[in-house]
Short mmCIF file of N, CA, C and O in Angstrom, two decimals:
data_model
loop_
_atom_site.label_atom_id
_atom_site.label_comp_id
_atom_site.label_asym_id
_atom_site.label_seq_id
_atom_site.Cartn_x
_atom_site.Cartn_y
_atom_site.Cartn_z
N UNK A 187 -18.13 -34.77 29.83
CA UNK A 187 -17.21 -35.86 29.72
C UNK A 187 -17.70 -37.08 30.49
O UNK A 187 -17.62 -38.20 30.00
N UNK A 188 -18.20 -36.86 31.67
CA UNK A 188 -18.68 -37.97 32.50
C UNK A 188 -19.82 -38.71 31.81
O UNK A 188 -19.91 -39.95 31.91
N UNK A 189 -20.67 -37.98 31.10
CA UNK A 189 -21.80 -38.62 30.42
C UNK A 189 -21.29 -39.60 29.36
O UNK A 189 -21.76 -40.73 29.28
N UNK A 190 -20.33 -39.18 28.55
CA UNK A 190 -19.78 -40.07 27.53
C UNK A 190 -19.08 -41.26 28.17
O UNK A 190 -19.18 -42.39 27.69
N UNK A 191 -18.35 -41.00 29.23
CA UNK A 191 -17.63 -42.06 29.91
C UNK A 191 -18.59 -43.11 30.48
O UNK A 191 -18.32 -44.31 30.41
N UNK A 192 -19.70 -42.65 31.00
CA UNK A 192 -20.68 -43.58 31.59
C UNK A 192 -21.32 -44.50 30.55
O UNK A 192 -21.85 -45.55 30.89
N UNK A 193 -21.25 -44.13 29.27
CA UNK A 193 -21.81 -44.97 28.21
C UNK A 193 -20.88 -46.13 27.83
O UNK A 193 -21.31 -47.06 27.14
N UNK A 194 -19.63 -46.09 28.29
CA UNK A 194 -18.67 -47.15 27.97
C UNK A 194 -18.95 -48.39 28.82
O UNK A 194 -19.44 -48.29 29.94
N UNK A 195 -18.58 -49.57 28.28
CA UNK A 195 -18.68 -50.75 29.12
C UNK A 195 -17.46 -50.79 30.03
O UNK A 195 -16.53 -49.99 29.90
N UNK A 196 -17.44 -51.68 30.99
CA UNK A 196 -16.39 -51.68 32.02
C UNK A 196 -15.00 -51.92 31.43
O UNK A 196 -14.02 -51.33 31.89
N UNK A 197 -14.89 -52.77 30.41
CA UNK A 197 -13.59 -53.03 29.79
C UNK A 197 -13.07 -51.79 29.08
O UNK A 197 -11.87 -51.48 29.15
N UNK A 198 -13.94 -51.05 28.40
CA UNK A 198 -13.54 -49.82 27.72
C UNK A 198 -13.11 -48.76 28.74
O UNK A 198 -12.09 -48.09 28.55
N UNK A 199 -13.86 -48.64 29.82
CA UNK A 199 -13.49 -47.69 30.88
C UNK A 199 -12.13 -48.02 31.45
O UNK A 199 -11.28 -47.14 31.62
N UNK A 200 -11.92 -49.29 31.76
CA UNK A 200 -10.66 -49.71 32.34
C UNK A 200 -9.50 -49.40 31.41
O UNK A 200 -8.47 -48.87 31.83
N UNK A 201 -9.64 -49.71 30.12
CA UNK A 201 -8.54 -49.50 29.18
C UNK A 201 -8.24 -48.02 28.99
O UNK A 201 -7.07 -47.62 29.00
N UNK A 202 -9.25 -47.19 28.83
CA UNK A 202 -8.96 -45.77 28.61
C UNK A 202 -8.34 -45.15 29.86
O UNK A 202 -7.46 -44.30 29.77
N UNK A 203 -8.75 -45.60 31.03
CA UNK A 203 -8.12 -45.12 32.26
C UNK A 203 -6.65 -45.51 32.28
O UNK A 203 -5.77 -44.69 32.58
N UNK A 204 -6.35 -46.77 31.97
CA UNK A 204 -4.98 -47.26 31.99
C UNK A 204 -4.13 -46.56 30.92
O UNK A 204 -2.96 -46.25 31.16
N UNK A 205 -4.70 -46.28 29.77
CA UNK A 205 -3.95 -45.62 28.69
C UNK A 205 -3.74 -44.14 28.94
O UNK A 205 -2.96 -43.49 28.24
N UNK A 206 -4.39 -43.59 29.96
CA UNK A 206 -4.20 -42.17 30.27
C UNK A 206 -2.79 -41.87 30.75
O UNK A 206 -2.39 -40.71 30.78
N UNK A 207 -1.99 -42.89 31.08
CA UNK A 207 -0.60 -42.65 31.50
C UNK A 207 0.27 -42.21 30.32
O UNK A 207 1.35 -41.68 30.52
N UNK A 208 -0.20 -42.42 29.09
CA UNK A 208 0.55 -42.03 27.90
C UNK A 208 0.14 -40.61 27.49
O UNK A 208 -0.79 -40.42 26.74
N UNK A 209 0.89 -39.63 27.96
CA UNK A 209 0.55 -38.24 27.65
C UNK A 209 0.78 -37.90 26.18
O UNK A 209 0.09 -37.06 25.62
N UNK A 210 1.72 -38.59 25.52
CA UNK A 210 2.04 -38.25 24.15
C UNK A 210 1.55 -39.23 23.11
O UNK A 210 1.97 -39.20 21.97
N UNK A 211 0.69 -40.14 23.49
CA UNK A 211 0.20 -41.15 22.56
C UNK A 211 0.90 -42.47 22.78
O UNK A 211 1.87 -42.56 23.54
N UNK A 212 0.41 -43.49 22.12
CA UNK A 212 0.90 -44.84 22.36
C UNK A 212 0.55 -45.73 21.18
O UNK A 212 -0.26 -45.38 20.34
N UNK A 213 1.17 -46.91 21.15
CA UNK A 213 0.86 -47.90 20.13
C UNK A 213 0.19 -49.10 20.80
O UNK A 213 -0.03 -49.11 22.02
N UNK A 214 -0.12 -50.11 20.02
CA UNK A 214 -0.80 -51.29 20.54
C UNK A 214 0.04 -51.97 21.62
O UNK A 214 -0.49 -52.35 22.66
N UNK A 215 1.34 -52.09 21.38
CA UNK A 215 2.20 -52.75 22.36
C UNK A 215 2.19 -52.01 23.69
O UNK A 215 2.16 -52.64 24.76
N UNK A 216 2.19 -50.70 23.66
CA UNK A 216 2.11 -49.91 24.89
C UNK A 216 0.80 -50.12 25.61
O UNK A 216 0.76 -50.28 26.83
N UNK A 217 -0.29 -50.14 24.85
CA UNK A 217 -1.60 -50.36 25.45
C UNK A 217 -1.68 -51.74 26.10
O UNK A 217 -2.20 -51.88 27.20
N UNK A 218 -1.14 -52.74 25.43
CA UNK A 218 -1.14 -54.10 26.00
C UNK A 218 -0.32 -54.12 27.29
O UNK A 218 -0.71 -54.75 28.27
N UNK A 219 0.80 -53.41 27.30
CA UNK A 219 1.67 -53.40 28.47
C UNK A 219 0.98 -52.83 29.70
O UNK A 219 1.14 -53.36 30.80
N UNK A 220 0.20 -51.77 29.53
CA UNK A 220 -0.47 -51.18 30.70
C UNK A 220 -1.83 -51.81 30.96
O UNK A 220 -2.38 -51.65 32.04
N UNK A 221 -2.36 -52.54 30.00
CA UNK A 221 -3.68 -53.16 30.16
C UNK A 221 -3.62 -54.43 30.99
O UNK A 221 -4.60 -54.80 31.63
N UNK A 222 -2.50 -55.14 30.95
CA UNK A 222 -2.38 -56.40 31.68
C UNK A 222 -2.45 -56.13 33.18
O UNK A 222 -2.01 -55.09 33.64
N UNK A 223 -3.01 -56.99 33.98
CA UNK A 223 -3.49 -58.32 33.64
C UNK A 223 -4.96 -58.36 33.22
O UNK A 223 -5.46 -59.39 32.82
N UNK A 224 -5.67 -57.23 33.31
CA UNK A 224 -7.09 -57.23 32.98
C UNK A 224 -7.36 -57.62 31.53
O UNK A 224 -8.29 -58.33 31.24
N UNK A 225 -6.57 -57.12 30.63
CA UNK A 225 -6.79 -57.34 29.20
C UNK A 225 -5.47 -57.77 28.56
O UNK A 225 -4.90 -57.06 27.75
N UNK A 226 -4.99 -58.92 28.92
CA UNK A 226 -3.66 -59.37 28.49
C UNK A 226 -3.61 -59.81 27.03
O UNK A 226 -2.55 -59.88 26.44
N UNK A 227 -4.74 -60.11 26.43
CA UNK A 227 -4.77 -60.58 25.06
C UNK A 227 -4.69 -59.39 24.09
O UNK A 227 -5.51 -58.47 24.16
N UNK A 228 -3.72 -59.43 23.19
CA UNK A 228 -3.51 -58.34 22.23
C UNK A 228 -4.75 -58.06 21.37
O UNK A 228 -5.07 -56.91 21.08
N UNK A 229 -5.45 -59.12 20.97
CA UNK A 229 -6.63 -58.93 20.12
C UNK A 229 -7.77 -58.28 20.90
O UNK A 229 -8.51 -57.46 20.34
N UNK A 230 -7.91 -58.61 22.17
CA UNK A 230 -8.93 -57.97 23.00
C UNK A 230 -8.62 -56.48 23.13
O UNK A 230 -9.52 -55.63 22.99
N UNK A 231 -7.35 -56.15 23.37
CA UNK A 231 -6.96 -54.75 23.50
C UNK A 231 -7.20 -54.01 22.19
O UNK A 231 -7.73 -52.90 22.19
N UNK A 232 -6.86 -54.63 21.08
CA UNK A 232 -7.09 -54.00 19.77
C UNK A 232 -8.57 -53.75 19.54
O UNK A 232 -8.95 -52.66 19.06
N UNK A 233 -9.42 -54.70 19.89
CA UNK A 233 -10.87 -54.50 19.75
C UNK A 233 -11.34 -53.34 20.62
O UNK A 233 -12.17 -52.52 20.18
N UNK A 234 -10.84 -53.26 21.84
CA UNK A 234 -11.23 -52.17 22.74
C UNK A 234 -10.73 -50.82 22.22
O UNK A 234 -11.47 -49.83 22.26
N UNK A 235 -9.51 -50.78 21.71
CA UNK A 235 -8.99 -49.53 21.13
C UNK A 235 -9.85 -49.10 19.95
O UNK A 235 -10.18 -47.91 19.82
N UNK A 236 -10.21 -50.06 19.10
CA UNK A 236 -11.07 -49.74 17.95
C UNK A 236 -12.41 -49.19 18.40
O UNK A 236 -12.93 -48.24 17.80
N UNK A 237 -12.98 -49.78 19.44
CA UNK A 237 -14.26 -49.29 19.96
C UNK A 237 -14.12 -47.87 20.49
O UNK A 237 -15.00 -47.02 20.27
N UNK A 238 -13.02 -47.58 21.16
CA UNK A 238 -12.81 -46.23 21.71
C UNK A 238 -12.56 -45.21 20.60
O UNK A 238 -12.98 -44.06 20.71
N UNK A 239 -11.92 -45.64 19.52
CA UNK A 239 -11.76 -44.76 18.35
C UNK A 239 -13.13 -44.49 17.73
O UNK A 239 -13.46 -43.34 17.42
N UNK A 240 -13.91 -45.55 17.56
CA UNK A 240 -15.26 -45.42 16.98
C UNK A 240 -16.13 -44.48 17.81
O UNK A 240 -16.97 -43.76 17.26
N UNK A 241 -15.92 -44.46 19.12
CA UNK A 241 -16.71 -43.60 20.01
C UNK A 241 -16.07 -42.23 20.19
O UNK A 241 -16.50 -41.45 21.04
N UNK A 242 -15.04 -41.94 19.40
CA UNK A 242 -14.36 -40.64 19.37
C UNK A 242 -13.67 -40.27 20.68
O UNK A 242 -13.48 -39.09 20.99
N UNK A 243 -13.27 -41.27 21.46
CA UNK A 243 -12.53 -41.00 22.67
C UNK A 243 -11.03 -41.18 22.47
O UNK A 243 -10.23 -40.67 23.24
N UNK A 244 -10.66 -41.88 21.42
CA UNK A 244 -9.27 -42.02 21.00
C UNK A 244 -9.18 -41.62 19.53
O UNK A 244 -10.16 -41.74 18.79
N UNK A 245 -8.00 -41.19 19.13
CA UNK A 245 -7.71 -40.88 17.74
C UNK A 245 -6.64 -41.86 17.28
O UNK A 245 -5.63 -42.04 17.97
N UNK A 246 -6.85 -42.50 16.15
CA UNK A 246 -5.86 -43.41 15.57
C UNK A 246 -5.20 -42.71 14.40
O UNK A 246 -5.88 -42.20 13.51
N UNK A 247 -3.88 -42.69 14.41
CA UNK A 247 -3.11 -42.09 13.34
C UNK A 247 -2.26 -43.18 12.69
O UNK A 247 -1.51 -43.87 13.38
N UNK A 248 -2.42 -43.33 11.38
CA UNK A 248 -1.69 -44.36 10.63
C UNK A 248 -0.60 -43.67 9.82
O UNK A 248 -0.90 -42.82 8.99
N UNK A 249 0.66 -44.05 10.07
CA UNK A 249 1.78 -43.49 9.30
C UNK A 249 2.93 -44.49 9.30
O UNK A 249 3.18 -45.14 10.32
N UNK A 250 3.58 -44.59 8.19
CA UNK A 250 4.76 -45.45 8.03
C UNK A 250 4.48 -46.88 8.47
O UNK A 250 5.29 -47.52 9.11
N UNK A 251 3.28 -47.36 8.17
CA UNK A 251 2.93 -48.73 8.49
C UNK A 251 2.67 -48.98 9.96
O UNK A 251 2.59 -50.14 10.40
N UNK A 252 2.52 -47.93 10.73
CA UNK A 252 2.26 -48.07 12.17
C UNK A 252 1.00 -47.30 12.55
O UNK A 252 0.65 -46.33 11.90
N UNK A 253 0.36 -47.75 13.60
CA UNK A 253 -0.80 -47.05 14.13
C UNK A 253 -0.47 -46.57 15.54
O UNK A 253 0.00 -47.34 16.37
N UNK A 254 -0.71 -45.29 15.76
CA UNK A 254 -0.54 -44.71 17.10
C UNK A 254 -1.88 -44.15 17.54
O UNK A 254 -2.67 -43.68 16.73
N UNK A 255 -2.11 -44.23 18.82
CA UNK A 255 -3.35 -43.76 19.42
C UNK A 255 -3.05 -42.58 20.33
O UNK A 255 -2.00 -42.52 20.96
N UNK A 256 -3.98 -41.65 20.37
CA UNK A 256 -3.86 -40.52 21.29
C UNK A 256 -5.27 -40.10 21.70
O UNK A 256 -6.26 -40.54 21.12
N UNK A 257 -5.31 -39.26 22.69
CA UNK A 257 -6.60 -38.72 23.13
C UNK A 257 -6.44 -37.25 23.43
O UNK A 257 -5.34 -36.77 23.72
N UNK A 258 -7.52 -36.51 23.29
CA UNK A 258 -7.49 -35.10 23.64
C UNK A 258 -7.06 -34.98 25.09
O UNK A 258 -7.37 -35.84 25.92
N UNK A 259 -6.35 -33.92 25.40
CA UNK A 259 -5.82 -33.76 26.75
C UNK A 259 -6.92 -33.72 27.81
O UNK A 259 -6.75 -34.26 28.90
N UNK A 260 -8.06 -33.13 27.50
CA UNK A 260 -9.15 -33.09 28.48
C UNK A 260 -9.67 -34.51 28.77
O UNK A 260 -9.96 -34.84 29.92
N UNK A 261 -9.73 -35.34 27.75
CA UNK A 261 -10.16 -36.74 27.94
C UNK A 261 -9.10 -37.49 28.74
O UNK A 261 -9.42 -38.23 29.68
N UNK A 262 -7.83 -37.28 28.39
CA UNK A 262 -6.75 -37.97 29.09
C UNK A 262 -6.74 -37.59 30.57
O UNK A 262 -6.63 -38.45 31.45
N UNK A 263 -6.91 -36.32 30.88
CA UNK A 263 -6.91 -35.89 32.28
C UNK A 263 -8.11 -36.46 33.03
O UNK A 263 -7.98 -36.87 34.19
N UNK A 264 -9.27 -36.49 32.39
CA UNK A 264 -10.45 -37.06 33.02
C UNK A 264 -10.21 -38.54 33.32
O UNK A 264 -10.48 -39.02 34.42
N UNK A 265 -9.69 -39.27 32.33
CA UNK A 265 -9.42 -40.70 32.52
C UNK A 265 -8.34 -40.92 33.57
O UNK A 265 -8.43 -41.86 34.37
N UNK A 266 -7.34 -40.06 33.60
CA UNK A 266 -6.29 -40.18 34.61
C UNK A 266 -6.86 -39.95 36.01
O UNK A 266 -6.49 -40.66 36.96
N UNK A 267 -7.74 -38.99 36.15
CA UNK A 267 -8.40 -38.77 37.45
C UNK A 267 -9.17 -40.01 37.88
O UNK A 267 -9.14 -40.40 39.06
N UNK A 268 -9.84 -40.63 36.95
CA UNK A 268 -10.58 -41.88 37.25
C UNK A 268 -9.61 -42.99 37.65
O UNK A 268 -9.90 -43.79 38.53
N UNK A 269 -8.47 -43.06 36.97
CA UNK A 269 -7.46 -44.06 37.30
C UNK A 269 -6.95 -43.86 38.73
O UNK A 269 -6.85 -44.83 39.50
N UNK A 270 -6.67 -42.64 39.08
CA UNK A 270 -6.21 -42.33 40.44
C UNK A 270 -7.29 -42.71 41.45
O UNK A 270 -7.01 -43.34 42.47
N UNK A 271 -8.54 -42.34 41.16
CA UNK A 271 -9.65 -42.67 42.07
C UNK A 271 -9.82 -44.18 42.25
O UNK A 271 -10.28 -44.62 43.30
N UNK A 272 -9.46 -44.95 41.23
CA UNK A 272 -9.63 -46.41 41.31
C UNK A 272 -8.58 -47.06 42.20
O UNK A 272 -8.72 -48.22 42.58
N UNK A 273 -7.51 -46.34 42.51
CA UNK A 273 -6.44 -46.89 43.32
C UNK A 273 -5.42 -47.69 42.53
O UNK A 273 -4.52 -48.30 43.11
N UNK A 274 -5.55 -47.71 41.20
CA UNK A 274 -4.66 -48.51 40.35
C UNK A 274 -3.54 -47.69 39.70
O UNK A 274 -2.74 -48.24 38.95
N UNK A 275 -3.49 -46.40 39.98
CA UNK A 275 -2.54 -45.54 39.28
C UNK A 275 -1.09 -45.99 39.47
O UNK A 275 -0.33 -46.05 38.50
N UNK A 276 -0.69 -46.32 40.67
CA UNK A 276 0.70 -46.73 40.92
C UNK A 276 1.03 -48.01 40.15
O UNK A 276 2.10 -48.11 39.54
N UNK A 277 0.12 -48.96 40.15
CA UNK A 277 0.33 -50.23 39.42
C UNK A 277 0.48 -49.99 37.92
O UNK A 277 1.38 -50.54 37.27
N UNK A 278 -0.38 -49.16 37.37
CA UNK A 278 -0.34 -48.89 35.93
C UNK A 278 0.90 -48.09 35.57
O UNK A 278 1.54 -48.36 34.54
N UNK A 279 1.29 -47.17 36.41
CA UNK A 279 2.51 -46.39 36.14
C UNK A 279 3.75 -47.27 36.20
O UNK A 279 4.69 -47.07 35.43
N UNK A 280 3.77 -48.26 37.09
CA UNK A 280 4.89 -49.22 37.12
C UNK A 280 4.94 -50.01 35.81
O UNK A 280 6.02 -50.24 35.26
N UNK A 281 3.79 -50.42 35.30
CA UNK A 281 3.75 -51.14 34.03
C UNK A 281 4.23 -50.25 32.89
O UNK A 281 4.94 -50.71 31.99
N UNK A 282 3.87 -48.99 32.94
CA UNK A 282 4.30 -48.00 31.94
C UNK A 282 5.83 -47.87 31.94
O UNK A 282 6.47 -47.94 30.89
N UNK A 283 6.40 -47.72 33.12
CA UNK A 283 7.85 -47.58 33.25
C UNK A 283 8.54 -48.86 32.79
O UNK A 283 9.54 -48.81 32.06
N UNK A 284 8.02 -50.01 33.17
CA UNK A 284 8.61 -51.29 32.78
C UNK A 284 8.57 -51.46 31.26
O UNK A 284 9.52 -51.97 30.66
N UNK A 285 7.49 -51.03 30.64
CA UNK A 285 7.37 -51.12 29.19
C UNK A 285 8.48 -50.34 28.50
O UNK A 285 9.17 -50.85 27.62
N UNK A 286 8.69 -49.09 28.90
CA UNK A 286 9.71 -48.28 28.25
C UNK A 286 11.12 -48.72 28.64
O UNK A 286 12.03 -48.66 27.82
N UNK A 287 11.31 -49.17 29.86
CA UNK A 287 12.62 -49.70 30.25
C UNK A 287 12.98 -50.92 29.41
O UNK A 287 14.13 -51.10 29.01
N UNK A 288 11.98 -51.73 29.10
CA UNK A 288 12.20 -52.91 28.27
C UNK A 288 12.51 -52.57 26.82
O UNK A 288 13.06 -53.39 26.08
N UNK A 289 12.18 -51.38 26.39
CA UNK A 289 12.42 -50.96 25.01
C UNK A 289 13.69 -50.13 24.87
O UNK A 289 14.04 -49.71 23.77
N UNK A 290 14.41 -49.91 25.97
CA UNK A 290 15.57 -49.03 25.95
C UNK A 290 16.61 -49.45 24.92
O UNK A 290 17.08 -48.62 24.14
N UNK A 291 16.99 -50.71 24.90
CA UNK A 291 18.03 -51.17 23.96
C UNK A 291 17.60 -50.96 22.51
O UNK A 291 18.38 -50.49 21.68
N UNK A 292 16.35 -51.29 22.22
CA UNK A 292 15.83 -51.11 20.85
C UNK A 292 15.83 -49.64 20.46
O UNK A 292 16.26 -49.27 19.37
N UNK A 293 15.34 -48.79 21.35
CA UNK A 293 15.27 -47.37 21.05
C UNK A 293 16.65 -46.75 20.90
O UNK A 293 16.87 -45.90 20.03
N UNK A 294 17.59 -47.17 21.74
CA UNK A 294 18.94 -46.65 21.63
C UNK A 294 19.58 -47.05 20.30
O UNK A 294 20.26 -46.26 19.65
N UNK A 295 19.33 -48.29 19.88
CA UNK A 295 19.89 -48.78 18.62
C UNK A 295 19.36 -47.97 17.44
O UNK A 295 20.12 -47.54 16.57
N UNK A 296 18.05 -47.72 17.38
CA UNK A 296 17.52 -46.97 16.23
C UNK A 296 17.73 -45.47 16.37
O UNK A 296 17.70 -44.75 15.39
N UNK A 297 17.95 -44.98 17.60
CA UNK A 297 18.21 -43.55 17.81
C UNK A 297 19.49 -43.13 17.10
O UNK A 297 19.59 -42.04 16.56
N UNK A 298 20.46 -44.02 17.10
CA UNK A 298 21.76 -43.70 16.52
C UNK A 298 21.86 -44.12 15.05
O UNK A 298 22.95 -44.32 14.55
N UNK A 299 20.74 -44.22 14.38
CA UNK A 299 20.75 -44.62 12.97
C UNK A 299 19.78 -43.81 12.15
O UNK A 299 19.30 -42.74 12.56
N UNK A 300 19.46 -44.35 11.00
CA UNK A 300 18.58 -43.67 10.04
C UNK A 300 17.14 -43.56 10.54
O UNK A 300 16.37 -42.76 10.04
N UNK A 301 16.79 -44.38 11.54
CA UNK A 301 15.41 -44.38 12.05
C UNK A 301 15.26 -43.53 13.31
O UNK A 301 14.40 -43.78 14.14
N UNK A 302 16.08 -42.52 13.46
CA UNK A 302 16.05 -41.69 14.66
C UNK A 302 14.65 -41.09 14.88
O UNK A 302 14.17 -41.02 16.00
N UNK A 303 14.01 -40.69 13.82
CA UNK A 303 12.66 -40.11 13.95
C UNK A 303 11.68 -41.13 14.53
O UNK A 303 10.83 -40.79 15.36
N UNK A 304 11.80 -42.39 14.13
CA UNK A 304 10.96 -43.45 14.69
C UNK A 304 11.20 -43.59 16.19
O UNK A 304 10.26 -43.77 16.96
N UNK A 305 12.45 -43.52 16.61
CA UNK A 305 12.77 -43.63 18.04
C UNK A 305 12.17 -42.45 18.80
O UNK A 305 11.63 -42.61 19.90
N UNK A 306 12.24 -41.28 18.22
CA UNK A 306 11.67 -40.09 18.86
C UNK A 306 10.16 -40.23 19.03
O UNK A 306 9.61 -39.95 20.08
N UNK A 307 9.50 -40.68 17.97
CA UNK A 307 8.05 -40.88 18.04
C UNK A 307 7.70 -41.92 19.08
O UNK A 307 6.74 -41.80 19.79
#
């Protein structure tokens, strides 16, 4: 795992480490939320996600007009260990919590309707 990780450029390493907080997968908006302030531009984050998919470190799943990203658990744990070692884990986890707290009203609204499965995902 370390060998593959060492082949990434610094922006790719930083993003995959930050995205390791998503144990169940994430979308572009989630990645942008935890990537800031290093990679605050949505297009930059999308390019980095695409590069990580191309390098087989992320998996992109397209369904119902949405794209979700995930990583194998061994990759996620490795990246999370790197995040902790960097000293940025608490900062990134705060961004993670803030992202989902900001989506609470939206998720509650669709949870109680026909899009409940979307809210669950």
